[in-house]
Coordinates of C-alpha atoms in Angstrom, one line a residue:
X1 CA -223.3 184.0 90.1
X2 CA -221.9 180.5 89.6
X3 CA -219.8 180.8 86.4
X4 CA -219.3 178.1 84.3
X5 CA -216.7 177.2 81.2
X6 CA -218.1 176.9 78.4
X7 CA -216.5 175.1 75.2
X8 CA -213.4 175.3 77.0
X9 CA -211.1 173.6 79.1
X10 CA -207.9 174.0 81.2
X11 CA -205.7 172.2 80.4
X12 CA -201.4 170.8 80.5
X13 CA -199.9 170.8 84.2
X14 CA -200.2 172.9 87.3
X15 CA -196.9 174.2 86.2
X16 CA -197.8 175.1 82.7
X17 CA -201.5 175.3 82.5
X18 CA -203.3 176.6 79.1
X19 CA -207.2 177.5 78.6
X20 CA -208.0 175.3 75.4
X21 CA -210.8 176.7 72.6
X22 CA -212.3 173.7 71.4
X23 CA -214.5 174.9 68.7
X24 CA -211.9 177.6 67.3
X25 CA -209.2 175.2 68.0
X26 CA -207.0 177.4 69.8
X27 CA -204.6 177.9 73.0
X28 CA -204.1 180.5 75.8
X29 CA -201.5 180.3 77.7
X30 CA -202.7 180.8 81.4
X31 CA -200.8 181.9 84.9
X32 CA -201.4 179.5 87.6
X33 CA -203.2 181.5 89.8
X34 CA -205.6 182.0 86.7
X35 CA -205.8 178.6 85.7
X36 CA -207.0 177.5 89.4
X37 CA -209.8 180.2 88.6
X38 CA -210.8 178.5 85.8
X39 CA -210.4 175.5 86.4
X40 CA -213.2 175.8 89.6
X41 CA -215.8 177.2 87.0
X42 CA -217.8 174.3 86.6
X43 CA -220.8 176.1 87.9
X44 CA -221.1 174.9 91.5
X45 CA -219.0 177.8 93.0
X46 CA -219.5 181.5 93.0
X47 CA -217.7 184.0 92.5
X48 CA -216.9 184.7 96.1
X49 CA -216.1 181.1 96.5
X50 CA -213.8 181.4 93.6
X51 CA -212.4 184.7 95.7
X52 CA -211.6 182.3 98.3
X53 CA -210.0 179.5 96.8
X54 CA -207.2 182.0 94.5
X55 CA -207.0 184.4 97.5
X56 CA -207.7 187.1 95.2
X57 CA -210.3 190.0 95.5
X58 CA -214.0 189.6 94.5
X59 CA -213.5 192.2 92.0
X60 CA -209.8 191.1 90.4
X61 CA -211.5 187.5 89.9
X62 CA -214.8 189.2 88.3
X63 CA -212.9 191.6 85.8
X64 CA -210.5 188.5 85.1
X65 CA -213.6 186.4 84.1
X66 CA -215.2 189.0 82.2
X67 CA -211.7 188.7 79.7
X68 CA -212.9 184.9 79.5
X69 CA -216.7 186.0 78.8
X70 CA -216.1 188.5 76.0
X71 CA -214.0 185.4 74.5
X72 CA -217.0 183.4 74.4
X73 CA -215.7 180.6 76.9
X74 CA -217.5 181.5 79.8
X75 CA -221.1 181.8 81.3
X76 CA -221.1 183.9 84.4
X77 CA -224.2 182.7 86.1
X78 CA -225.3 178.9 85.5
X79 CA -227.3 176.3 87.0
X80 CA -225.2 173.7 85.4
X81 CA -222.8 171.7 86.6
X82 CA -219.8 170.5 85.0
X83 CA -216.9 167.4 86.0
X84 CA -213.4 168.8 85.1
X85 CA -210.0 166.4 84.8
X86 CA -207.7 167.5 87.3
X87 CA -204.7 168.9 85.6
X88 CA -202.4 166.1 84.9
X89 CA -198.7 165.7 86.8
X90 CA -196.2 166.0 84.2
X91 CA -195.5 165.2 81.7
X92 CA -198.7 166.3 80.0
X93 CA -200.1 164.1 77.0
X94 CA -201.6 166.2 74.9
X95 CA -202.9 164.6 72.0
X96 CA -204.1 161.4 70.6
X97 CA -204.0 160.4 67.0
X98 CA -206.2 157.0 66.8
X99 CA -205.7 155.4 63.4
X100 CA -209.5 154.0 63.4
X101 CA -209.4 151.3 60.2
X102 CA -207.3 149.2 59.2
X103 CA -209.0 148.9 55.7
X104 CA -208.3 151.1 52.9
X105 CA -209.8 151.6 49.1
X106 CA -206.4 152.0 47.3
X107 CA -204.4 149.3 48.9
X108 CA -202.5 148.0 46.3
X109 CA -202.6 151.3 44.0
X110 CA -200.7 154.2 45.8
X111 CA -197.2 153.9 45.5
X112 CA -195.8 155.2 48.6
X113 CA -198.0 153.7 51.0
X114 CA -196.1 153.6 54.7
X115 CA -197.8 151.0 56.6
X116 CA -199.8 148.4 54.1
X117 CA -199.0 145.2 55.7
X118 CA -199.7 146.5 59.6
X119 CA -203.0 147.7 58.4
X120 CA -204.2 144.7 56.5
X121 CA -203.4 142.4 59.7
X122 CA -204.7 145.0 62.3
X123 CA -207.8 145.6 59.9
X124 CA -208.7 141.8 61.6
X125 CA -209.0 143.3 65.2
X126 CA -210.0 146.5 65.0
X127 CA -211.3 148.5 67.8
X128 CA -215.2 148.2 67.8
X129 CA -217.0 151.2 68.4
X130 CA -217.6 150.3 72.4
X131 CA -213.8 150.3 72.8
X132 CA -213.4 153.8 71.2
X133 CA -215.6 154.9 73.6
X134 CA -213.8 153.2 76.2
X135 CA -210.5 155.3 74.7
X136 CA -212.5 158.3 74.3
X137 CA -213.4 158.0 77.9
X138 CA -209.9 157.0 79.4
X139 CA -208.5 160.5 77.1
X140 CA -210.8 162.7 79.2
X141 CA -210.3 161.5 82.3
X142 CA -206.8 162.3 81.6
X143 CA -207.6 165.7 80.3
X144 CA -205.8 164.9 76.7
X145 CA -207.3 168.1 74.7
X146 CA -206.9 167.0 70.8
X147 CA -207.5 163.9 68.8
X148 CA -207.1 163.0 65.2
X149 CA -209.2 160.6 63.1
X150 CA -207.1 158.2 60.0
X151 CA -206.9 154.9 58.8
X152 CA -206.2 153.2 56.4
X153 CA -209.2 154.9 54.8
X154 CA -211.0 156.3 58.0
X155 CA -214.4 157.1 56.4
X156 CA -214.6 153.4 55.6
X157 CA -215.5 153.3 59.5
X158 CA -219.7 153.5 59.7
X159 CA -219.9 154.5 62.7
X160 CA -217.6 157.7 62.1
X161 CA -220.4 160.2 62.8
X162 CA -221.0 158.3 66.2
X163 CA -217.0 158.5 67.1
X164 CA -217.2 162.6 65.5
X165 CA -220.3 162.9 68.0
X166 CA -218.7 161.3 71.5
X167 CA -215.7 163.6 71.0
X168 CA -217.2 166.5 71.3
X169 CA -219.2 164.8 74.7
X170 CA -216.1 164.3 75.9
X171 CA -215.1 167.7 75.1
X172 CA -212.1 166.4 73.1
X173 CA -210.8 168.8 70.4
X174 CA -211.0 166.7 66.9
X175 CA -208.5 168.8 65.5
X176 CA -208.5 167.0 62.2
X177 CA -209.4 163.5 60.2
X178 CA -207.0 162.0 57.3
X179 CA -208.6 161.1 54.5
X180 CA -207.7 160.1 50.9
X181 CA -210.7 162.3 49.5
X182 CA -212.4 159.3 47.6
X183 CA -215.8 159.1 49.7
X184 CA -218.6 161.1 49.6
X185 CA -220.3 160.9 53.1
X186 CA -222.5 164.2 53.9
X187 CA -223.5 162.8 57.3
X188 CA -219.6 162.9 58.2
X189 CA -219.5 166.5 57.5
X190 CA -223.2 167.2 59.0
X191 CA -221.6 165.7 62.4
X192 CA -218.3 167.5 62.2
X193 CA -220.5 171.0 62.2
X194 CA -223.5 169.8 64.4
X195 CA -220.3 169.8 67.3
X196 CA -219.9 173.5 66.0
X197 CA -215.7 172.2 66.3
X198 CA -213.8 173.6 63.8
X199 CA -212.5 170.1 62.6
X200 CA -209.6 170.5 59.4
X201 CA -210.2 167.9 56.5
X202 CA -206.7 167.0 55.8
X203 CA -207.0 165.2 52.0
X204 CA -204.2 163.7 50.4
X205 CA -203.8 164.8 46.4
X206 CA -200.6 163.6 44.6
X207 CA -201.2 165.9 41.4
X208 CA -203.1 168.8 40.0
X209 CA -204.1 166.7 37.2
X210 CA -205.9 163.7 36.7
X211 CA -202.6 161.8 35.0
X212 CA -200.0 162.5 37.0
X213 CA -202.6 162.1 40.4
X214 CA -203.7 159.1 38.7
X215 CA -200.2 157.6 38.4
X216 CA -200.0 158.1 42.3
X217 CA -203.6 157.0 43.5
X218 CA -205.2 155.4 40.6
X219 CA -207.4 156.4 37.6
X220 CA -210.6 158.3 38.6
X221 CA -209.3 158.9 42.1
X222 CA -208.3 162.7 41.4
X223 CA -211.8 163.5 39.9
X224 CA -213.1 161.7 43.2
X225 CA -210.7 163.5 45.4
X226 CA -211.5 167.0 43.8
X227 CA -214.9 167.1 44.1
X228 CA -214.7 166.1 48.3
X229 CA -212.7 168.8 48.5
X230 CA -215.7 170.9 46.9
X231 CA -217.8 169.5 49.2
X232 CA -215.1 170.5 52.2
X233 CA -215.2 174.3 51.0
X234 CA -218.9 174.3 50.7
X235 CA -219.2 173.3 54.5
X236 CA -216.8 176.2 55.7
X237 CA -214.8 173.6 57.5
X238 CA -211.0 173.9 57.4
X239 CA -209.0 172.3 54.6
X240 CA -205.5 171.0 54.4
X241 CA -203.9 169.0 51.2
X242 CA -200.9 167.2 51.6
X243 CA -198.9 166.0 48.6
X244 CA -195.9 164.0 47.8
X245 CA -193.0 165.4 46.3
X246 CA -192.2 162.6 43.3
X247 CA -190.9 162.7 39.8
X248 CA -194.4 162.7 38.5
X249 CA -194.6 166.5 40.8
X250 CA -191.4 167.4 41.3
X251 CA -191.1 169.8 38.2
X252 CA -194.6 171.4 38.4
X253 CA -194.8 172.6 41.8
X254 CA -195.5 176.4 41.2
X255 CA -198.4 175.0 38.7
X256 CA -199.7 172.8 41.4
X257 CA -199.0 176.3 44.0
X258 CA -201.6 177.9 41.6
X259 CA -204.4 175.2 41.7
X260 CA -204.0 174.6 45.2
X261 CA -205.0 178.5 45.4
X262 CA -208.3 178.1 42.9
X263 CA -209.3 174.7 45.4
X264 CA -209.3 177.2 48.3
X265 CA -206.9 175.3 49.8
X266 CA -206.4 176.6 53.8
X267 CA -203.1 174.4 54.1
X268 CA -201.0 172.7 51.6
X269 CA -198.6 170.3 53.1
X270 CA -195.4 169.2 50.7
X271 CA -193.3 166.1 52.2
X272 CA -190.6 163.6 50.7
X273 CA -191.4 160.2 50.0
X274 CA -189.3 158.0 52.9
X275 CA -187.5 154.6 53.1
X276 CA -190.6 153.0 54.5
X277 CA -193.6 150.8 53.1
X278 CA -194.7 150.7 49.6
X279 CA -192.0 153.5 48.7
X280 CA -188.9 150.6 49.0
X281 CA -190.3 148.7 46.4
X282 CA -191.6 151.9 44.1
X283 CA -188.2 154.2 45.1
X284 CA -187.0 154.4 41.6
X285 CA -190.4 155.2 40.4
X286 CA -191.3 157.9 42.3
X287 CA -188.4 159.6 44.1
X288 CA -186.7 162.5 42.6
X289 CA -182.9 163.4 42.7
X290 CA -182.3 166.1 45.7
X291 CA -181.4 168.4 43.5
X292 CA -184.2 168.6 42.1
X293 CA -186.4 168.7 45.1
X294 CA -184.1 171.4 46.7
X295 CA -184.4 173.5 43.2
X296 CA -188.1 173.2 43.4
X297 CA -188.8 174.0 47.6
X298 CA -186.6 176.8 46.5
X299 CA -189.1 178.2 44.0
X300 CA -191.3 177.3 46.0
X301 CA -190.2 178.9 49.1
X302 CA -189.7 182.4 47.1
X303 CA -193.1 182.5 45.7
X304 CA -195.0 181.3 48.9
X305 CA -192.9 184.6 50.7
X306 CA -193.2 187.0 47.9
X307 CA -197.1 186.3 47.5
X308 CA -198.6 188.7 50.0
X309 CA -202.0 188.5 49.1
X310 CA -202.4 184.6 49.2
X311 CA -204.4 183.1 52.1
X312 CA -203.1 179.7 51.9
X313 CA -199.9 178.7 54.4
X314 CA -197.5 176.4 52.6
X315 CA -195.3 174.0 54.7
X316 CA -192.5 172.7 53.1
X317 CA -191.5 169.0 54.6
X318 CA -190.1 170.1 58.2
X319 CA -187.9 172.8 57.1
X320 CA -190.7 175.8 56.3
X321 CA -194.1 176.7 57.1
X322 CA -195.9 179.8 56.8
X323 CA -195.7 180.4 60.2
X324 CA -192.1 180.9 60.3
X325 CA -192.6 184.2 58.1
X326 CA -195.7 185.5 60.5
X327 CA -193.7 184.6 63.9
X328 CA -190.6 185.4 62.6
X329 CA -188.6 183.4 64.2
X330 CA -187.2 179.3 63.5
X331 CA -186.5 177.4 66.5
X332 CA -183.1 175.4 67.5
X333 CA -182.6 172.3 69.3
X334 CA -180.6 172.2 73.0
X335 CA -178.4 169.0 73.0
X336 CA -180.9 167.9 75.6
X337 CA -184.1 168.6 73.5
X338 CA -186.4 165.8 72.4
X339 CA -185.4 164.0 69.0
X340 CA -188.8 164.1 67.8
X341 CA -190.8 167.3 69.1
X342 CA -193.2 166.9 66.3
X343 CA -195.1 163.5 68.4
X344 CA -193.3 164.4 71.9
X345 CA -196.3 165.1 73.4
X346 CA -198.6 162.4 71.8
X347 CA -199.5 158.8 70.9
X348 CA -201.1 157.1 68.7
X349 CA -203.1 154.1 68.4
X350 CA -203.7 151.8 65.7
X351 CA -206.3 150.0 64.2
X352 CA -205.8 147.0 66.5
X353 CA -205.6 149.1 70.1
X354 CA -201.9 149.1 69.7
X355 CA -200.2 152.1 71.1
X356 CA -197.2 153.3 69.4
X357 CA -194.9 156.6 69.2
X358 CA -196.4 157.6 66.4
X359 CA -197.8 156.6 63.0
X360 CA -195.4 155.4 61.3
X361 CA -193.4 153.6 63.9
X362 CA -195.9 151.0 64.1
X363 CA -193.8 147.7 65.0
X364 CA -192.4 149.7 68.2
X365 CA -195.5 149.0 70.9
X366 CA -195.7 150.7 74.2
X367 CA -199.1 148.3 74.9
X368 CA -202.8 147.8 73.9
X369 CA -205.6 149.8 74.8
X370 CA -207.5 146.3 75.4
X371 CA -205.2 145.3 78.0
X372 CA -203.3 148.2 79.6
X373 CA -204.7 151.7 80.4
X374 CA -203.8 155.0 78.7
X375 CA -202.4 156.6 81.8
X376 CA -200.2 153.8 82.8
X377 CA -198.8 153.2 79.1
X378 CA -198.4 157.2 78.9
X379 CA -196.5 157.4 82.1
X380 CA -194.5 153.9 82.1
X381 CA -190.7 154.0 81.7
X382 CA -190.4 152.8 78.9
X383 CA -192.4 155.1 76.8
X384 CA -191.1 158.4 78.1
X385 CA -187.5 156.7 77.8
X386 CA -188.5 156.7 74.4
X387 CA -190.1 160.2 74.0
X388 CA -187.8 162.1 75.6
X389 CA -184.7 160.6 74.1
X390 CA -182.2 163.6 73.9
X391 CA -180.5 164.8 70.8
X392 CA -177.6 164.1 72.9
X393 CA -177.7 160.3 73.3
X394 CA -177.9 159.8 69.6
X395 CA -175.1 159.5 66.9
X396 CA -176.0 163.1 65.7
X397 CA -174.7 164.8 68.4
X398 CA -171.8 165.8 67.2
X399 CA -173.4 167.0 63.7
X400 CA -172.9 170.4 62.9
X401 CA -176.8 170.2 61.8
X402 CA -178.0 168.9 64.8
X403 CA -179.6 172.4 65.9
X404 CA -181.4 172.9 62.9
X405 CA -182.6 168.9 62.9
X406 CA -182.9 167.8 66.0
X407 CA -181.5 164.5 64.8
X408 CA -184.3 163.6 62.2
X409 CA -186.7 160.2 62.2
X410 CA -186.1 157.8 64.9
X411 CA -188.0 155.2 62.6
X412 CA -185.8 155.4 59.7
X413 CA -182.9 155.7 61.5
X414 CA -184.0 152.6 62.9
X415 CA -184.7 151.0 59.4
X416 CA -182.0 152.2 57.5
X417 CA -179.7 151.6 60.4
X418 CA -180.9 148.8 63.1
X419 CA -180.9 151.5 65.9
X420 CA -182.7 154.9 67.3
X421 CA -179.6 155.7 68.2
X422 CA -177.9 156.2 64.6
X423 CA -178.4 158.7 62.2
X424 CA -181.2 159.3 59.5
X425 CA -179.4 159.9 56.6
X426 CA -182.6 160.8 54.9
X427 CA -182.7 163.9 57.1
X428 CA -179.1 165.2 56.3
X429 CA -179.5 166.8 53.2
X430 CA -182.3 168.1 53.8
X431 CA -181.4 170.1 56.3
X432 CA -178.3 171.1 54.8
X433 CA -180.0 172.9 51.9
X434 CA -181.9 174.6 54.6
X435 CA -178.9 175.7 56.3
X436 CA -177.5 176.7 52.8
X437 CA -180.3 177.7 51.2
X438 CA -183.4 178.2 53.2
X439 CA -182.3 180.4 56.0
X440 CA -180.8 182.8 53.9
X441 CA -183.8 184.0 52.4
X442 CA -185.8 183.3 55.8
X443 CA -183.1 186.3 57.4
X444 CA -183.8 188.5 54.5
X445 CA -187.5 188.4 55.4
X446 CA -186.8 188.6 59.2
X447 CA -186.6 185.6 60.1
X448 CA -184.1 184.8 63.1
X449 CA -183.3 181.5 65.0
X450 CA -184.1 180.7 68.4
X451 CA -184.0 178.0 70.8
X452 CA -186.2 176.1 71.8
X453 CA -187.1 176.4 75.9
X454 CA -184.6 173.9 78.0
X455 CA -185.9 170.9 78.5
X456 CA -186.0 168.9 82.1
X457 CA -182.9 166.7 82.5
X458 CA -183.1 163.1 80.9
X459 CA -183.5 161.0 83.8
X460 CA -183.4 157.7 81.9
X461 CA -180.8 155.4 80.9
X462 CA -181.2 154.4 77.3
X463 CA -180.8 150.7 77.7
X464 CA -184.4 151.0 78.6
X465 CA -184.9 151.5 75.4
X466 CA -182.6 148.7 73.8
X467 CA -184.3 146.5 76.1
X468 CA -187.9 147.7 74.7
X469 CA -186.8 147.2 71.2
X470 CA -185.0 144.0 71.5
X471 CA -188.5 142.5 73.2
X472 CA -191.0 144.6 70.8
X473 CA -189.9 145.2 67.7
X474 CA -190.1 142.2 65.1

């Protein structure tokens, strides 16, 4: 018997090693000695082979396989073969989100667009479909297991099917695509479940009605966007909405609570509109008074808990998600903990092969993908000066918030203050209704705080990163 992996890979470092899922989308943590099993089941070595390499009886390294078979991820006896990335040194990068156009259908109508101007002028160079490949190829070779699709407006991109298709060659988790819900494109969907990968549609609606959506993302646009997300149910596939907490919303959130239940809605994502792109210009349009977001997440937050039966998890901005009441348990930050472990692991590109932290920070570039490979830009200096910036070496930490916050946005601390060092003030009240307010009610439902695991010592100076943003950012 030559046993062979089978929609699955392991994956991380040889010091923390997980078995990914790629078609359920989902993790198992792994012991070394296990993952060194596994990770010789490319169907070229038998089972006593495999004895051999562990140092483990014949019959420990069978029953252990026969977990991995009864989970679907294993063959026992192939005559396939298989090539494997070696685990990666740490630390691990673990996912890629590739913002694919540049182009976009509502330019110019939604109100809180982030990143207009950077899309138009990267929409001029965007990476053909070769040089996704080319990525696609670089991110298996360093064994990165998830990938998301966006824009702009990423089923704009043609070839999307063909991009949906090498992933899953590559055996690359697409864990989701970002779209604003406006196209109608069956072939995108027939790909997605030809790969058999359980690939979330994560559609953006700004209203449960076609006014107040409307105001948000144009006339006609929440008819569009409403009927995709028919189509997304029909398929089976996973759905998440996100929508943004304006003045137009703010008020009718337990309403919009109910129709995102009749949609079918898997996920509903709720976030604050930010000091960032169109939203500067639109601020007194669209953004609400605290108070009256805080009153509202409240509501929300007590009918989300209180509402046994529903299937849909709710995340509120950074401060709840469903989660939270099934795990029972809200993580802290150590001083030494990563400012931003939301994209700690990750990068993204942009439409142009830039590589940046992550989607928003878009004028901050760690290199190009046409010009610098992913593994060198991953592991340079400068980048994991960047990521693993400590809660520490920032101007929060002293805050009596910072366990809770983890020092909030680098970017708009950067735009509202000059530096990634200050403070995002857009953060701070935030999570100071969810020490007032939110965790409260979280401990009534059994909800406790721990921290998150200590981190590796910071082992680089932060000038690095003045340096980096004095040469990069314009």
């Amino acid at each position: 018997m030559n046993p062979l992996l089978k929609n699955s890979r392991v994956r991380g470092t040889p010091e923390d090693p997980f078995l990914q899922d790629i078609k359920r989308r989902r993790e198992y943590a792994l012991e070394p000695i296990h993952a060194k099993i596994l990770w010789h089941c490319d169907g070229s070595h038998s089972i006593e082979k495999l004895s051999e390499i562990s140092q483990q009886p014949v019959e420990d390294v069978l029953e252990f396989l026969k977990v991995i078979v009864k989970a679907g991820l294993l063959e026992l006896d192939s005559i396939a073969t298989a090539r494997f990335a070696p685990l990666a040194k740490s630390p691990y990068l673990r996912e890629i989100q590739i913002d694919a156009t540049g182009r976009c259908n509502l330019f110019g109508i939604c109100k809180h667009c982030y990143g207009r101007p950077m899309l138009e002028q990267a929409a001029k160079t965007e990476l053909s479909t070769a040089e996704m490949f080319q990525l696609f190829d670089q991110m298996s070779d360093l064994n990165v297991g998830n990938c998301f699709l966006s824009g702009g407006e990423i089923f704009i991109r043609k070839d999307l099917p063909d991009l949906i298709e090498y992933l899953a060659e590559k055996n690359i988790c697409l864990d989701g695509i970002f779209t604003n819900g406006t196209f109608s494109r069956p072939e995108v969907l027939d790909a997605i479940l030809n790969t058999g990968v359980k690939t979330a549609l994560l559609v953006s609606l700004d209203g449960h009605t076609s006014e107040i959506n409307g105001y948000m993302r144009g006339v006609g646009n929440f008819e569009r966007t409403t009927r995709f997300i028919a189509e997304v149910k029909n398929s089976g596939l996973p759905l998440t909405v996100n929508t943004m907490v304006t003045k137009q919303t703010v008020h009718v959130l337990d309403e919009m609570y109910v129709f995102m239940k009749k949609l079918g809605v898997n996920r509903w994502r709720l976030s604050v509109p930010r000091e960032q792109g169109e939203m500067i210009a639109n601020k007194d349009l669209i953004m609400p008074e605290w108070g009256e977001i805080f009153d509202a997440y409240e509501r929300l937050l007590r009918t989300a808990l209180e509402d046994s039966d529903s299937r849909m998890r709710i995340q509120l901005s950074s401060i709840f998600k469903t989660e939270f009441q099934k795990d029972k348990v809200v993580f802290l930050f150590h001083p030494g903990s990563s400012c931003c472990v939301y994209k700690r692991w990750a990068l993204v590109v942009k439409p142009s092969g830039d590589i940046v932290p992550c989607t928003a920070f878009d004028n901050l570039k760690f290199g190009n993908v046409r010009t610098d490979q992913l593994r060198d830009i991953w592991y340079a200096e400068s980048t994991q000066a960047f990521k693993a910036l400590p809660l520490e070496a920032t101007e929060c930490k002293d805050c009596d918030l910072k366990e809770l916050c983890g020092g909030g946005c680098r970017k708009i601390a950067h735009y509202l203050h000059g530096s990634v060092l200050a403070k995002d003030d857009h953060a701070c009240p935030m999570y100071q209704f969810f020490a007032d307010r939110v965790m409260p009610i979280l401990s009534r439902y059994g909800v406790r705080q721990k921290y998150l695991p200590k981190p590796d010592p910071y082992l680089y100076d932060t000038s690095v990163i003045d340096q980096m943003l004095l040469n990069k950012i314009s």
